[in-house]
Coordinates of C-alpha atoms in Angstrom, one line a residue:
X1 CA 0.0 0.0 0.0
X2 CA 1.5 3.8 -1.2
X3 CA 0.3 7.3 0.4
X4 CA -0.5 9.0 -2.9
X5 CA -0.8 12.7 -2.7
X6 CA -3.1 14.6 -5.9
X7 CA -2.3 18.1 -6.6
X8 CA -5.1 18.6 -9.3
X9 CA -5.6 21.6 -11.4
X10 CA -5.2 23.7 -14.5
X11 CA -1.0 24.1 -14.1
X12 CA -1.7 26.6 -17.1
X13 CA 1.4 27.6 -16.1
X14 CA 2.6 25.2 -13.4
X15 CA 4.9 28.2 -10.8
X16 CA 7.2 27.6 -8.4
X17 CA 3.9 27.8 -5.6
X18 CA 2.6 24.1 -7.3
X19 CA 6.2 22.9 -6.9
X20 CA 6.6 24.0 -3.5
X21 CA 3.1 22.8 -2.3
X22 CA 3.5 19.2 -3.9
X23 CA 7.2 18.8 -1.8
X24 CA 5.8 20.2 1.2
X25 CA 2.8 17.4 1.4
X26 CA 5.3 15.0 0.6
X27 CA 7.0 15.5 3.5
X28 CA 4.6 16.8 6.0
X29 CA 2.5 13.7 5.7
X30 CA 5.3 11.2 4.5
X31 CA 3.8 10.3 1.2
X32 CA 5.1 7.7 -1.1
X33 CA 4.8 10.5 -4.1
X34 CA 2.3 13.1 -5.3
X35 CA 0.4 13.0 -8.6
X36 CA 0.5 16.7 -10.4
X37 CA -3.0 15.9 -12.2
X38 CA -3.7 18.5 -15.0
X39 CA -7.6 18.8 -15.5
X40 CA -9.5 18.4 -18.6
X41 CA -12.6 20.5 -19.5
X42 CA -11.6 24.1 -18.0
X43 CA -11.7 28.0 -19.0
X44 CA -7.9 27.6 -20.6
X45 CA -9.3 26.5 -23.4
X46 CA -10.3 30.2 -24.2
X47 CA -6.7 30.5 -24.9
X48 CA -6.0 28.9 -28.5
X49 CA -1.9 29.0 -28.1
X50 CA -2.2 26.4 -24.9
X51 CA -3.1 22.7 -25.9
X52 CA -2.8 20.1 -23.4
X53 CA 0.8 18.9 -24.3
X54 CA 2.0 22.1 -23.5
X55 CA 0.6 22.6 -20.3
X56 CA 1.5 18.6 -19.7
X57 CA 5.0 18.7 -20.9
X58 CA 5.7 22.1 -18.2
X59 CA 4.4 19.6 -15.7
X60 CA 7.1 17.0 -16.9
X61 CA 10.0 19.9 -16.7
X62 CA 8.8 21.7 -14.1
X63 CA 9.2 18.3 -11.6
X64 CA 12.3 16.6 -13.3
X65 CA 14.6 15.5 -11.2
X66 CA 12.5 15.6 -8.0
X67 CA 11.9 12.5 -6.2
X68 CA 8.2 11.8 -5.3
X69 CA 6.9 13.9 -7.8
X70 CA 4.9 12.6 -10.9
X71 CA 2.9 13.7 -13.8
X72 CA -0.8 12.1 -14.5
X73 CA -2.8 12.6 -17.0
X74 CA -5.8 10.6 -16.3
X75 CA -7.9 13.7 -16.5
X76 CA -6.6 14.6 -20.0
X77 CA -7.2 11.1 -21.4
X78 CA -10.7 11.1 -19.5
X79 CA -11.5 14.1 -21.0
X80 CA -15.0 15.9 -21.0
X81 CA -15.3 18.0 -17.9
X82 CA -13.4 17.1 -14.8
X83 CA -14.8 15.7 -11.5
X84 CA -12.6 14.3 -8.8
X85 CA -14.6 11.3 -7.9
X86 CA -14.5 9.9 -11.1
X87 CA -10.5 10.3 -10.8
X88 CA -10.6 8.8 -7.6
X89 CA -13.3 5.9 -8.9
X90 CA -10.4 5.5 -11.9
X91 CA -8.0 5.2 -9.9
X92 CA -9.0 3.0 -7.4
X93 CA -10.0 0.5 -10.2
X94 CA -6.4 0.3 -11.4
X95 CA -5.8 -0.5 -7.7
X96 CA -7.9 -3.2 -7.4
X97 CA -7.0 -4.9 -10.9
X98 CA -3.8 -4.8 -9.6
X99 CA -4.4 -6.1 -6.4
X100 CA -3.1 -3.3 -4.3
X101 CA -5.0 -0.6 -2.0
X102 CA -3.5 2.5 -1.8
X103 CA -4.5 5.4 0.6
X104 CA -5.4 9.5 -1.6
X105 CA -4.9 12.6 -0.5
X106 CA -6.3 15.0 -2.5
X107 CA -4.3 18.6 -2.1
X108 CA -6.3 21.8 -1.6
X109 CA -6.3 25.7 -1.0
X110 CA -7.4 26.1 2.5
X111 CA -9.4 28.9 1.1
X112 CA -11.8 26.3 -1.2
X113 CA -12.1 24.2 1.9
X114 CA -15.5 26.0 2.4
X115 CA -16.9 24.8 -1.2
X116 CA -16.6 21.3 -0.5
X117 CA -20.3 21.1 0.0
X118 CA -20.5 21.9 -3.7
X119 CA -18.6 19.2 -5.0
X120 CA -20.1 15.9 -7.0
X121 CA -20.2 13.4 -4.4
X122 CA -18.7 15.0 -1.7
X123 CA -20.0 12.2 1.0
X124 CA -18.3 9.4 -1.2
X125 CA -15.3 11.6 -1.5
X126 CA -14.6 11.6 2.1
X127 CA -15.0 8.3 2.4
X128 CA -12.7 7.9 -0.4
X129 CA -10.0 10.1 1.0
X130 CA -8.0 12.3 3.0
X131 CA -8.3 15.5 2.1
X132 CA -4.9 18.7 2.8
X133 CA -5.9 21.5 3.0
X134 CA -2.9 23.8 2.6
X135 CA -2.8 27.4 4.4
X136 CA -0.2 29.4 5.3
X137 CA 1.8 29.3 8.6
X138 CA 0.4 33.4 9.4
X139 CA -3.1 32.4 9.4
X140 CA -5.5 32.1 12.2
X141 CA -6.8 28.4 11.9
X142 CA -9.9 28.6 13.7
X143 CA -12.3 29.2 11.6
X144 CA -11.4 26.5 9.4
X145 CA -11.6 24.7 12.1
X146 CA -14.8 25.3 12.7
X147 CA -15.9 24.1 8.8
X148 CA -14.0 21.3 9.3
X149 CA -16.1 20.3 12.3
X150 CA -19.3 20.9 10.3
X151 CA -18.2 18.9 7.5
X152 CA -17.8 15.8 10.6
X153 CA -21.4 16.8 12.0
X154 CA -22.8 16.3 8.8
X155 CA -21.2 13.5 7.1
X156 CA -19.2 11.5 9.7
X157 CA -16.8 9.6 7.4
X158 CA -14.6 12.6 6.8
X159 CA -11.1 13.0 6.8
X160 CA -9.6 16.8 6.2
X161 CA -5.6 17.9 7.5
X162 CA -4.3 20.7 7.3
X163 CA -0.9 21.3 5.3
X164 CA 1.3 24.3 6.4
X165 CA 2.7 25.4 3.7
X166 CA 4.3 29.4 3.2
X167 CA 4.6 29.0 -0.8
X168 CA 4.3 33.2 -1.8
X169 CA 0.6 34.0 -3.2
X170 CA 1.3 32.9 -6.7
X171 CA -1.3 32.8 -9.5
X172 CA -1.0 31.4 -12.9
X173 CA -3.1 34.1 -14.2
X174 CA -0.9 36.9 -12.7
X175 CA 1.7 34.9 -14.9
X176 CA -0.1 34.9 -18.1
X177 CA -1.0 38.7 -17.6
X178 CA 3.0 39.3 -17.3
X179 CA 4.1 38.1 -19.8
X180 CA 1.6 39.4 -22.3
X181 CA 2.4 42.8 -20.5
X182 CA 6.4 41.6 -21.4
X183 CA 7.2 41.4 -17.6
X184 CA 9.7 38.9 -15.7
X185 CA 8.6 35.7 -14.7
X186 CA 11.8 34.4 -14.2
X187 CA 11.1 34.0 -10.3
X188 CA 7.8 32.9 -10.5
X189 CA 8.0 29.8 -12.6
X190 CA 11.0 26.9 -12.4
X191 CA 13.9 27.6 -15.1
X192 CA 13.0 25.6 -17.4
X193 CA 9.3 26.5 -17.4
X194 CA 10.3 29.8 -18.2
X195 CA 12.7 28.4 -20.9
X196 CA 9.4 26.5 -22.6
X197 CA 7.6 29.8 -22.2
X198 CA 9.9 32.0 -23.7
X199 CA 10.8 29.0 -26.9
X200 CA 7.2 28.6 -27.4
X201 CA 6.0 32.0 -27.4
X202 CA 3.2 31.1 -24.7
X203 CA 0.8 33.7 -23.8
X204 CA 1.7 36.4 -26.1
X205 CA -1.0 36.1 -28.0
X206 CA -4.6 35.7 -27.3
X207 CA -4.3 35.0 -23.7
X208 CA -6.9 34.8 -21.4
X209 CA -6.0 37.0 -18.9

């Protein structure tokens, strides 16, 4: 049986803040890797100059070399629009023909810890999983919780941690509005993100901003 963190999300860039959120669940909560899981059906797709291999293969460079760290595109190859129970559902069937059982966590903003109510399935999610919620080391945990208790109250199987993590408030569309504005990203993304960036000529045109 593997720990086996998911760090879902558009990555459209992936920025240092991704990077530094995966390796800090790693190691907070001893994990056996983390998944970097680039989602499917989402607004990116406004943006003609980003296809899925390009936002997949910044994934690949962006995590090279670290250990624990893996791409997966299960929600690409899904496709259609993305839902996190039929990723979990997916991969706990490949578990299962394989004869293993492995234990998610599924990596959050603290700040969207609060939605949960809204996603598909949340009771069979949390019986599914662990979920980390991430927040920084300077904020005041109480009121989170508070929501965490109310998710216990009202569904009893639920399993929610919290991840400390003091990655600087990083967006990828603060990135995409730099460098259509010809700004430095340089310190935002890893090296050779920013290399891909500048060879490919991402986000210069007809970004979605």
């Amino acid at each position: 049986m593997q720990k086996i963190g998911i760090l879902g999300g558009s990555f459209n860039p992936i920025h240092n803040g991704h990077v530094l959120l995966a390796r800090t669940a790693l190691t907070e909560y001893k994990l056996d890797k983390v998944l970097i899981m680039p989602n499917s059906d989402t607004y990116y797709k406004k943006d003609a100059s980003i296809s899925d291999e390009d936002r997949y293969r910044m994934i690949e460079l962006a995590i090279d070399g670290i250990e624990g760290l893996e791409p997966s595109d299960i929600e690409l190859k899904r496709g259609g629009i993305t839902y996190t129970i039929d990723t979990i559902r997916e991969l706990k069937k490949v578990d299962r023909e394989n004869h293993v059982r492995n234990k998610y966590y599924f990596i959050i903003g603290g700040d969207s810890l609060k939605n949960l109510y809204y996603w598909r399935e949340i009771r069979n999610l949390f019986r599914s999983m662990t979920f980390l919620a991430a927040i920084r080391d300077d904020v005041d945990k109480t009121g989170l919780e508070e929501i965490k208790q109310s998710y216990i109250e009202k569904y009893k199987d639920v399993k929610i941690e919290f991840l400390s993590c003091d990655a600087k408030n990083i967006s990828s569309s603060s990135i995409r509005k730099s460098v259509l504005e010809g700004k430095d990203i340089s310190n935002l993304v890893p090296a050779s993100v920013y290399g891909y960036i500048k060879e490919k000529g991402l986000y210069l045109q007809g970004a979605e901003v």
